[in-house]
JSON list of C-alpha atoms in Angstrom, two decimals:
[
{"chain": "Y", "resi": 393, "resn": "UNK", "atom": "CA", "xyz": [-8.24, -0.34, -3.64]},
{"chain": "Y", "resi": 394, "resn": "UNK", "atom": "CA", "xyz": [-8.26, -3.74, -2.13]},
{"chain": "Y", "resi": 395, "resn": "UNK", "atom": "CA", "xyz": [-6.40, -6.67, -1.66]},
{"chain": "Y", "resi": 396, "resn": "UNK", "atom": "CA", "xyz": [-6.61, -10.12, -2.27]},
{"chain": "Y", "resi": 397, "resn": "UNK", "atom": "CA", "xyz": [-4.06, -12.43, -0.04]},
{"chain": "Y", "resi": 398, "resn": "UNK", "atom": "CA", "xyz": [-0.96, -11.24, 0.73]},
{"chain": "Y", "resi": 399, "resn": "UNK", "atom": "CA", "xyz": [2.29, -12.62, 1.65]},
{"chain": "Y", "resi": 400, "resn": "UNK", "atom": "CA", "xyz": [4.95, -11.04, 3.63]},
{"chain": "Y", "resi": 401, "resn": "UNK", "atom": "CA", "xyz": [8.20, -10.65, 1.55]},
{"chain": "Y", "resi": 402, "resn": "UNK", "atom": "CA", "xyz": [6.38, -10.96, -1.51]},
{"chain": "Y", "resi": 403, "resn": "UNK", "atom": "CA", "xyz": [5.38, -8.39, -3.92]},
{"chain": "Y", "resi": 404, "resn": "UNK", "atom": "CA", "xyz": [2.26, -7.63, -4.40]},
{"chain": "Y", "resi": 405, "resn": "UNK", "atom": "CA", "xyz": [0.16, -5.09, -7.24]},
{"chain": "Y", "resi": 406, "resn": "UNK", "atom": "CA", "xyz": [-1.35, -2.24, -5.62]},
{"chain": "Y", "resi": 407, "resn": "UNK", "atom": "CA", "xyz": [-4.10, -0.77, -7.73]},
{"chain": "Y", "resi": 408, "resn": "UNK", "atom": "CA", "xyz": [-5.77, 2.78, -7.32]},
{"chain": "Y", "resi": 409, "resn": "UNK", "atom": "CA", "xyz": [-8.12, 5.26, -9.20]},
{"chain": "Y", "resi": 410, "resn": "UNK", "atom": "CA", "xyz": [-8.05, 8.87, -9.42]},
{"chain": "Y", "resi": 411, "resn": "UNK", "atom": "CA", "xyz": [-7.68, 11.42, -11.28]},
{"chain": "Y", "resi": 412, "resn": "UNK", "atom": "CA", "xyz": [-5.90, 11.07, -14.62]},
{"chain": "Y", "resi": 413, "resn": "UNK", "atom": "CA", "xyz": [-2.56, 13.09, -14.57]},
{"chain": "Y", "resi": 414, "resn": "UNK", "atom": "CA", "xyz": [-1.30, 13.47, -10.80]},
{"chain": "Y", "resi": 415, "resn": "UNK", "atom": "CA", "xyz": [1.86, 12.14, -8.97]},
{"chain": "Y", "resi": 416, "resn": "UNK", "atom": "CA", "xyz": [0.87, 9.08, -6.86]},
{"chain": "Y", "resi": 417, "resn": "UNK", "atom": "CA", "xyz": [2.69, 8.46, -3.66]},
{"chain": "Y", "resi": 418, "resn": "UNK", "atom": "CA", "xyz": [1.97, 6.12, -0.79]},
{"chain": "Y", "resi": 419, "resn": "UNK", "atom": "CA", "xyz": [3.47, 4.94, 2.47]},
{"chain": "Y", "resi": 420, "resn": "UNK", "atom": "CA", "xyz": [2.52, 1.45, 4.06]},
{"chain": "Y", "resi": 421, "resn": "UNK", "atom": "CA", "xyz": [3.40, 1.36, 7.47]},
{"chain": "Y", "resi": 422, "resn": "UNK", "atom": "CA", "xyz": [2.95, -1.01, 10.21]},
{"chain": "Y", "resi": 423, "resn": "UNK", "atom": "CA", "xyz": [-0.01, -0.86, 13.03]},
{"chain": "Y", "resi": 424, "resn": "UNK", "atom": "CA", "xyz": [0.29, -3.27, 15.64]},
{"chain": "Y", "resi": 425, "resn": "UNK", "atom": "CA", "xyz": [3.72, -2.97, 15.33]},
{"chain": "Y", "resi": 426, "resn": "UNK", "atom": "CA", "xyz": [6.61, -0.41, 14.52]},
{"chain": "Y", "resi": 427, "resn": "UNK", "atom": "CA", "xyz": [8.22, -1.87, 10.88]},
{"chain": "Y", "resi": 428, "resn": "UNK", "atom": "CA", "xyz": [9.38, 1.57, 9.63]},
{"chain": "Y", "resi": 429, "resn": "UNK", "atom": "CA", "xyz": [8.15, 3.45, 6.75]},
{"chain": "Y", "resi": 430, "resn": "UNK", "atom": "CA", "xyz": [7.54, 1.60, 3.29]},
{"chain": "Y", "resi": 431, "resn": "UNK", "atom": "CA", "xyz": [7.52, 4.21, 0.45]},
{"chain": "Y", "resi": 432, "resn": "UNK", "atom": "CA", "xyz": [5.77, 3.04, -2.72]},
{"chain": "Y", "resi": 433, "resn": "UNK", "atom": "CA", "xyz": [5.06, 5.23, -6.17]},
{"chain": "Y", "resi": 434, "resn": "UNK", "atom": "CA", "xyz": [2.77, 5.12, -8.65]},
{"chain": "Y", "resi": 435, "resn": "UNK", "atom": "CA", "xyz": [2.62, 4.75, -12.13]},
{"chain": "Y", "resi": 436, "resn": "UNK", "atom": "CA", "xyz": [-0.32, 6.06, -14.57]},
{"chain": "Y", "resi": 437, "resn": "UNK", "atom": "CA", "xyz": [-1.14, 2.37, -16.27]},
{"chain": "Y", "resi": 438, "resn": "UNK", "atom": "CA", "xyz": [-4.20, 4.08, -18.23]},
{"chain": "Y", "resi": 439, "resn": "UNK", "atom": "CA", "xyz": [-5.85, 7.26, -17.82]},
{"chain": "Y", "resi": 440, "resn": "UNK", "atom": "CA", "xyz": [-6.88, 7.74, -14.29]},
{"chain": "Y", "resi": 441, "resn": "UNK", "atom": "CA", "xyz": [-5.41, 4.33, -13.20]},
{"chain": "Y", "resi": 442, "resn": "UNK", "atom": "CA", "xyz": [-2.45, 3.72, -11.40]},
{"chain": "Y", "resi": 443, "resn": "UNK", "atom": "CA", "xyz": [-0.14, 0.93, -9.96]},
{"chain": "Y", "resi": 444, "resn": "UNK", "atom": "CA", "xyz": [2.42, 0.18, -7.94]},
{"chain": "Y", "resi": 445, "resn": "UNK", "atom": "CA", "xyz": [4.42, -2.77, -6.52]},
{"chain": "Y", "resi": 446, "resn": "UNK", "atom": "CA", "xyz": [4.25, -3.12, -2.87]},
{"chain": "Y", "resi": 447, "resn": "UNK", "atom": "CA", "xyz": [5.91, -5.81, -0.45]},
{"chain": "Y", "resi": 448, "resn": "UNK", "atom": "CA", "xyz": [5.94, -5.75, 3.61]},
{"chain": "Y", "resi": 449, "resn": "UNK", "atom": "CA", "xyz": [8.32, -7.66, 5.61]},
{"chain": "Y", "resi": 450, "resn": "UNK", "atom": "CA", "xyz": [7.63, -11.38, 7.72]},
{"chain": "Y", "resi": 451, "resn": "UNK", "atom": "CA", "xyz": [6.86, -10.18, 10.99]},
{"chain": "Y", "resi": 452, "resn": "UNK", "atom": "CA", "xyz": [7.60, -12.56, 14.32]},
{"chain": "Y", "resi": 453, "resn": "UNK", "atom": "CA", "xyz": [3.74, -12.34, 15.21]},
{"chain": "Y", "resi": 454, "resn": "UNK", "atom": "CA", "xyz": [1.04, -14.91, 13.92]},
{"chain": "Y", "resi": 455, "resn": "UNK", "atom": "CA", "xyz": [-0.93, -11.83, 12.29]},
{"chain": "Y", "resi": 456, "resn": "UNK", "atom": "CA", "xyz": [0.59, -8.28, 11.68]},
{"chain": "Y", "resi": 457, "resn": "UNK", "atom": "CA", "xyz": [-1.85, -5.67, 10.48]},
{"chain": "Y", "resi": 458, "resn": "UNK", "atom": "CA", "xyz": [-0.06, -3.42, 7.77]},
{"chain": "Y", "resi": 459, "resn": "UNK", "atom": "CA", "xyz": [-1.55, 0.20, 6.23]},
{"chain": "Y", "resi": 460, "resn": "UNK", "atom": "CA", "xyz": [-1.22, 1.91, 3.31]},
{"chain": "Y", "resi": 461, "resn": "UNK", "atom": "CA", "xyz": [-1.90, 6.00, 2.65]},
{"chain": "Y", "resi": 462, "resn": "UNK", "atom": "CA", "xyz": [-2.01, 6.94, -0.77]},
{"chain": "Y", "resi": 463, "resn": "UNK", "atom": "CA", "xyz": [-1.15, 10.77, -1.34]},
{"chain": "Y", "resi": 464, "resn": "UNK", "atom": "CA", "xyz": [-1.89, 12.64, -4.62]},
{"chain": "Y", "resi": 465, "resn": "UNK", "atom": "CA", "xyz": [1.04, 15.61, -3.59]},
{"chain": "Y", "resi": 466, "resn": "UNK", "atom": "CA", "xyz": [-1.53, 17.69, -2.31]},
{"chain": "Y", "resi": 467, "resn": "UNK", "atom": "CA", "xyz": [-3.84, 15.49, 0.05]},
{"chain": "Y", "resi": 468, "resn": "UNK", "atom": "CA", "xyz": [-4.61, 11.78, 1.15]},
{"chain": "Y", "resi": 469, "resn": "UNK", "atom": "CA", "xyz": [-6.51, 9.75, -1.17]},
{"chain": "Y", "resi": 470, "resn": "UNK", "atom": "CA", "xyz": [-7.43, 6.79, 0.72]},
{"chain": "Y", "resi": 471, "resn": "UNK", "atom": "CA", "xyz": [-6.28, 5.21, 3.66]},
{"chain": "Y", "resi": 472, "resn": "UNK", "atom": "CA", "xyz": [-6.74, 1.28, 4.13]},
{"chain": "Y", "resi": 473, "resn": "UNK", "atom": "CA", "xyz": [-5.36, -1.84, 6.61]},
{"chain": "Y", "resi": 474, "resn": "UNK", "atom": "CA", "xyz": [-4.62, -4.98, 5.41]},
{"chain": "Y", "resi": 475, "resn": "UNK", "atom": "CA", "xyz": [-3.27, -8.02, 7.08]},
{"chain": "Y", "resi": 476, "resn": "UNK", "atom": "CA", "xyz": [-0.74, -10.41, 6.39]},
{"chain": "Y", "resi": 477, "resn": "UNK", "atom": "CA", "xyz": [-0.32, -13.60, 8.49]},
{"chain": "Y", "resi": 478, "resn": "UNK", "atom": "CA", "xyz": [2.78, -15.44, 8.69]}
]
């Protein structure tokens, strides 16, 4: 999973692997600042592959650092921060 630029208050394709079949879930949440809890779901594009549409608010700071966990229903896929500056 990884990111190219991204823009707060615009979506943005989130792209994962695993295996083919399962319920994808993820949460982005803020790190350097408290910006609630961002649910996102998945959907099976192709076997194995999965996407979702994500989008994190404009935050007051130059720089906020965002994360995302990405949950299969039964454990935590992958984990990763991003940033987005303003």
């Amino acid at each position: 999973m990884g990111f190219s630029t991204i823009t707060g208050e615009e979506p943005f394709p989130i792209l994962v692997s695993a295996k083919a079949h399962r319920k994808l879930t993820a949460s982005i949440t803020g790190v350097n600042m408290n910006m609630g809890r961002i649910p996102i779901t998945f959907s099976e594009v192709s076997t194995g592959v999965y996407l979702a549409q994500g989008m994190v608010g404009v935050c007051s700071s130059e720089q906020m650092i965002w994360k995302i966990v990405v949950f299969d229903g039964i454990q935590e896929l992958v984990q990763k921060e991003f940033e987005v500056k303003r």
